[in-house]
Short mmCIF file of C-alpha atoms in Angstrom, two decimals:
data_model
loop_
_atom_site.label_atom_id
_atom_site.label_comp_id
_atom_site.label_asym_id
_atom_site.label_seq_id
_atom_site.Cartn_x
_atom_site.Cartn_y
_atom_site.Cartn_z
CA MET W 1271 35.21 91.55 139.75
CA ARG W 1272 35.76 87.77 139.80
CA TRP W 1273 38.80 87.85 137.48
CA ARG W 1274 42.08 89.20 138.82
CA SER W 1275 44.27 87.65 136.12
CA PHE W 1276 43.85 86.86 132.41
CA VAL W 1277 46.04 84.82 130.06
CA ALA W 1278 45.38 84.86 126.30
CA VAL W 1279 46.47 81.84 124.26
CA GLY W 1280 46.45 81.36 120.49
CA ASP W 1281 47.69 82.66 117.15
CA SER W 1282 47.54 85.95 115.19
CA PHE W 1283 43.86 86.43 116.06
CA THR W 1284 44.77 86.74 119.74
CA GLU W 1285 48.15 88.40 119.19
CA GLY W 1286 46.20 91.29 117.67
CA MET W 1287 46.98 91.37 113.95
CA ASP W 1288 46.24 93.79 112.29
CA ASP W 1289 45.32 96.31 115.00
CA ALA W 1290 48.50 98.28 115.61
CA TYR W 1291 49.63 100.61 118.36
CA PRO W 1292 51.40 103.81 117.23
CA ASP W 1293 54.77 102.04 117.60
CA GLY W 1294 53.72 99.30 115.17
CA SER W 1295 53.24 96.54 117.74
CA TYR W 1296 49.89 94.80 117.85
CA ARG W 1297 47.07 95.58 120.25
CA GLY W 1298 43.98 93.54 119.36
CA TRP W 1299 40.88 92.39 121.17
CA ALA W 1300 42.72 90.65 124.04
CA ASP W 1301 44.59 93.82 125.04
CA LEU W 1302 41.32 95.74 124.89
CA VAL W 1303 39.58 93.17 127.08
CA ALA W 1304 42.47 93.20 129.55
CA THR W 1305 42.34 96.99 129.78
CA ARG W 1306 38.62 96.90 130.55
CA LEU W 1307 38.98 94.10 133.11
CA ALA W 1308 41.81 96.01 134.78
CA ALA W 1309 39.60 99.08 135.05
CA GLU W 1310 37.00 96.95 136.83
CA ALA W 1311 39.36 94.91 139.01
CA GLY W 1312 41.81 97.60 140.06
CA PRO W 1313 45.62 97.83 140.17
CA ASP W 1314 46.17 94.22 141.24
CA PHE W 1315 44.89 92.89 137.88
CA ARG W 1316 47.48 90.98 135.82
CA TYR W 1317 47.53 90.02 132.13
CA ALA W 1318 49.69 87.84 129.87
CA ASN W 1319 49.37 87.26 126.13
CA LEU W 1320 51.21 84.18 124.85
CA ALA W 1321 49.73 84.17 121.34
CA ILE W 1322 52.05 84.09 118.31
CA ARG W 1323 51.04 84.53 114.68
CA GLY W 1324 51.13 81.49 112.40
CA ARG W 1325 50.99 78.95 115.20
CA LEU W 1326 49.18 75.70 114.46
CA PHE W 1327 47.04 73.96 117.07
CA PRO W 1328 49.75 71.44 118.15
CA ASN W 1329 52.25 74.29 118.65
CA VAL W 1330 49.80 76.30 120.72
CA VAL W 1331 49.07 73.27 122.89
CA ALA W 1332 52.73 72.34 123.34
CA GLU W 1333 54.18 75.82 123.82
CA GLN W 1334 51.47 77.99 125.35
CA VAL W 1335 49.04 75.80 127.28
CA PRO W 1336 51.57 74.55 129.88
CA ALA W 1337 52.78 78.11 130.45
CA ALA W 1338 49.21 79.36 130.84
CA LEU W 1339 48.36 76.62 133.32
CA ALA W 1340 51.49 77.35 135.35
CA MET W 1341 50.34 80.93 135.86
CA LYS W 1342 47.06 79.71 137.43
CA PRO W 1343 45.01 82.64 136.07
CA ASP W 1344 41.36 83.26 136.84
CA LEU W 1345 40.57 83.58 133.11
CA ILE W 1346 42.07 82.00 129.98
CA SER W 1347 41.09 82.65 126.38
CA PHE W 1348 41.87 79.81 123.98
CA ALA W 1349 41.60 80.33 120.22
CA ALA W 1350 43.50 77.86 118.04
CA GLY W 1351 42.81 75.85 114.90
CA GLY W 1352 42.19 78.68 112.47
CA ASN W 1353 45.51 78.07 110.72
CA ASP W 1354 44.98 74.32 110.73
CA VAL W 1355 41.70 74.40 108.78
CA LEU W 1356 43.51 76.13 105.89
CA ARG W 1357 45.66 73.03 105.37
CA ARG W 1358 44.78 69.89 103.46
CA SER W 1359 46.10 67.81 106.33
CA PHE W 1360 43.32 69.02 108.65
CA ASP W 1361 41.49 65.97 110.03
CA PRO W 1362 38.47 66.76 112.22
CA ASP W 1363 38.44 63.22 113.60
CA VAL W 1364 41.88 63.88 115.06
CA PHE W 1365 41.46 67.56 115.88
CA VAL W 1366 38.18 67.47 117.81
CA PRO W 1367 39.23 64.97 120.53
CA ARG W 1368 42.47 66.89 121.03
CA PHE W 1369 40.62 70.18 121.30
CA ASP W 1370 38.24 68.65 123.84
CA ALA W 1371 41.14 67.31 125.90
CA VAL W 1372 42.94 70.66 125.95
CA VAL W 1373 39.86 72.56 127.09
CA GLY W 1374 39.36 69.94 129.77
CA ARG W 1375 42.93 70.56 130.98
CA LEU W 1376 42.40 74.32 131.05
CA ARG W 1377 39.14 74.00 133.00
CA SER W 1378 40.55 71.44 135.43
CA GLY W 1379 42.98 74.05 136.70
CA GLY W 1380 40.05 76.11 137.97
CA SER W 1381 40.22 78.85 135.33
CA ASP W 1382 37.24 80.18 133.46
CA VAL W 1383 37.87 79.59 129.75
CA VAL W 1384 36.72 81.67 126.78
CA LEU W 1385 36.32 79.86 123.44
CA PHE W 1386 35.43 81.21 120.00
CA ARG W 1387 33.42 80.15 117.03
CA PHE W 1388 35.46 81.79 114.27
CA ALA W 1389 34.02 84.39 111.92
CA ASP W 1390 33.55 83.44 108.26
CA VAL W 1391 36.90 84.67 106.95
CA MET W 1392 36.62 82.44 103.87
CA ALA W 1393 33.77 84.53 102.46
CA ARG W 1394 36.41 86.80 100.89
CA LEU W 1395 39.22 84.32 100.20
CA PRO W 1396 39.92 81.76 97.46
CA GLY W 1397 39.34 78.12 98.35
CA GLN W 1398 36.02 78.75 100.07
CA ARG W 1399 34.42 75.60 98.69
CA LEU W 1400 37.22 73.48 100.12
CA VAL W 1401 37.78 75.20 103.46
CA ALA W 1402 34.28 76.34 104.46
CA PRO W 1403 33.10 72.82 105.45
CA ARG W 1404 36.15 72.49 107.71
CA VAL W 1405 35.36 75.80 109.39
CA THR W 1406 31.79 74.63 109.94
CA LEU W 1407 33.04 71.42 111.56
CA LEU W 1408 35.50 73.33 113.73
CA ASN W 1409 32.89 75.80 114.91
CA ARG W 1410 30.40 73.06 115.67
CA ALA W 1411 33.01 71.23 117.73
CA VAL W 1412 33.93 74.39 119.64
CA GLY W 1413 30.30 74.89 120.62
CA GLU W 1414 29.93 71.30 121.79
CA VAL W 1415 33.18 71.41 123.75
CA ALA W 1416 32.23 74.70 125.39
CA GLU W 1417 28.93 73.24 126.56
CA ARG W 1418 30.56 70.03 127.77
CA HIS W 1419 33.18 71.79 129.89
CA GLY W 1420 31.23 74.85 130.98
CA ALA W 1421 33.39 77.25 128.97
CA ILE W 1422 32.30 80.73 127.91
CA LEU W 1423 31.45 80.75 124.19
CA VAL W 1424 31.83 83.82 121.96
CA ASP W 1425 30.05 83.10 118.67
CA LEU W 1426 31.60 85.29 115.99
CA TYR W 1427 30.38 82.98 113.24
CA ALA W 1428 26.76 83.89 113.95
CA ASP W 1429 27.50 87.61 113.63
CA GLU W 1430 26.89 88.70 110.03
CA ALA W 1431 28.67 91.99 110.72
CA TYR W 1432 31.92 90.14 110.02
CA LEU W 1433 30.88 89.84 106.39
CA ASN W 1434 31.64 93.56 106.15
CA PRO W 1435 35.15 93.92 104.66
CA MET W 1436 35.74 97.01 106.81
CA LEU W 1437 36.15 94.71 109.81
CA TRP W 1438 39.11 93.04 108.08
CA SER W 1439 42.58 94.28 107.20
CA THR W 1440 43.90 94.59 103.66
CA ASP W 1441 45.21 91.01 103.79
CA ARG W 1442 41.57 89.79 104.10
CA LEU W 1443 42.62 87.28 106.75
CA HIS W 1444 43.20 89.33 109.90
CA LEU W 1445 40.84 91.71 111.65
CA SER W 1446 41.11 95.47 111.34
CA ALA W 1447 41.10 97.77 114.36
CA ALA W 1448 37.30 97.98 114.08
CA GLY W 1449 37.08 94.19 113.92
CA HIS W 1450 39.17 93.75 117.05
CA ARG W 1451 37.08 96.32 118.91
CA ARG W 1452 33.93 94.39 118.03
CA VAL W 1453 35.44 91.10 119.19
CA ALA W 1454 36.51 92.74 122.46
CA ALA W 1455 32.99 94.02 123.01
CA GLN W 1456 31.54 90.56 122.39
CA VAL W 1457 34.00 88.93 124.78
CA LEU W 1458 33.20 91.46 127.48
CA SER W 1459 29.49 90.97 126.90
CA ALA W 1460 29.92 87.21 127.31
CA LEU W 1461 31.76 87.91 130.58
CA GLY W 1462 29.00 90.22 131.77
CA VAL W 1463 31.29 93.26 131.72
CA GLY W 1464 30.28 96.54 130.12
CA CYS W 1465 32.30 98.37 127.49
CA GLU W 1466 32.19 101.43 125.26
CA GLU W 1467 29.25 101.25 122.86
CA GLU W 1468 31.39 102.44 119.96
CA TRP W 1469 33.37 99.20 120.12
CA LEU W 1470 30.34 97.48 118.60
CA MET W 1471 29.95 100.02 115.83
CA VAL W 1472 30.52 98.73 112.29
CA PRO W 1473 31.85 101.06 109.58
CA PRO W 1474 29.58 101.56 106.57
CA HIS W 1475 29.82 98.75 104.06
CA PRO W 1476 31.80 99.98 101.02
CA ALA W 1477 30.00 100.34 97.72
CA PRO W 1478 30.60 97.43 95.31
CA SER W 1479 33.55 97.97 92.99
CA PRO W 1480 33.16 97.65 89.22
CA TRP W 1481 34.11 94.18 88.00
CA LEU W 1482 37.42 95.20 86.43
CA ALA W 1483 38.49 97.26 89.45
CA ALA W 1484 37.63 94.37 91.75
CA ARG W 1485 39.73 91.94 89.69
CA ARG W 1486 42.67 94.34 89.77
CA ALA W 1487 42.31 94.56 93.54
CA ASP W 1488 42.26 90.76 93.72
CA LEU W 1489 45.49 90.58 91.71
CA ARG W 1490 47.19 93.13 93.97
CA TRP W 1491 46.04 91.20 97.02
CA ALA W 1492 47.34 87.93 95.57
CA GLY W 1493 50.75 89.44 94.92
CA ARG W 1494 51.10 91.13 98.30
CA HIS W 1495 49.53 88.52 100.56
CA LEU W 1496 48.65 85.19 98.92
CA ALA W 1497 51.97 84.62 97.14
CA PRO W 1498 54.09 85.15 100.30
CA TRP W 1499 51.77 82.80 102.22
CA ILE W 1500 52.17 80.10 99.56
CA LYS W 1501 55.95 80.57 99.56
CA ARG W 1502 56.07 80.10 103.34
CA ARG W 1503 54.03 76.93 103.03
CA LEU W 1504 56.30 75.51 100.32
CA THR W 1505 59.47 76.32 102.27
CA GLY W 1506 58.15 75.14 105.64
CA ARG W 1507 58.33 78.59 107.17
CA SER W 1508 55.83 80.49 109.29
CA SER W 1509 54.99 84.15 109.76
CA GLY W 1510 55.69 83.51 113.43
CA ASP W 1511 59.26 82.32 112.99
CA PHE W 1512 61.52 84.31 115.33
CA VAL W 1513 58.47 86.01 116.90
CA THR W 1514 58.07 85.79 120.67
CA ALA W 1515 55.02 86.37 122.83
CA LYS W 1516 54.36 90.06 123.44
CA ARG W 1517 53.42 89.57 127.12
CA PRO W 1518 55.00 86.27 128.21
CA VAL W 1519 54.37 86.71 131.93
CA LEU W 1520 51.55 88.09 134.01
CA GLY W 1521 51.99 91.80 134.50
CA PRO W 1522 50.04 94.95 135.32
CA VAL W 1523 47.86 96.69 132.75
CA ASP W 1524 47.41 100.39 132.20
CA ALA W 1525 43.66 100.72 132.60
CA GLY W 1526 43.71 104.04 130.78
#
């Protein structure tokens, strides 16, 4: 096993929302990957997860990247920008060069770096017409940067399985437990590491709801999830306020 240490960097996607352990804390794809790598590498394997929900790209770069580099891990996953594309202020001409520079920094430290093309979350959210072109630009840039710097690319956008709502939580923005398992399997596949076949399994697609029932579900979703998100935006708050990284330093992993 070439990787003896792994540091995960990013936002809620990497923190593990909404795949919960029994105690309510989040697991997610990165914990699953770390567990599998630990099983391969042995008891000396170490893992840190610096990701915090709600973090924008500049925050991830300022707060998490220096800490990750200081740990000098063999493997770093970097997934940031998903929150930025939801904002009107997103400027690809500014974002792309910064993204390229950050990946260059991560690679220059000698670490292997995993990057992601994001799944099409906007397929089930309002504002698709406005945000979808930004997601396309972001994903295109990620692919180009990965090729330029020799990073490992995990292309979730090309996987139509993520159009299945069963891979997403009730907030329609974060992955479900099944979604995180599938991401973990795809990361491990990109690393050339085997995993349990059931991690790739996709639950049956639910039958379409009658129009009126679907609209009622949309209204419930808007009240429970969209309205609080809008309120946070208007008040300058974040879902990650007062949240700290769940694994801020490299430590051992229970390989199960």
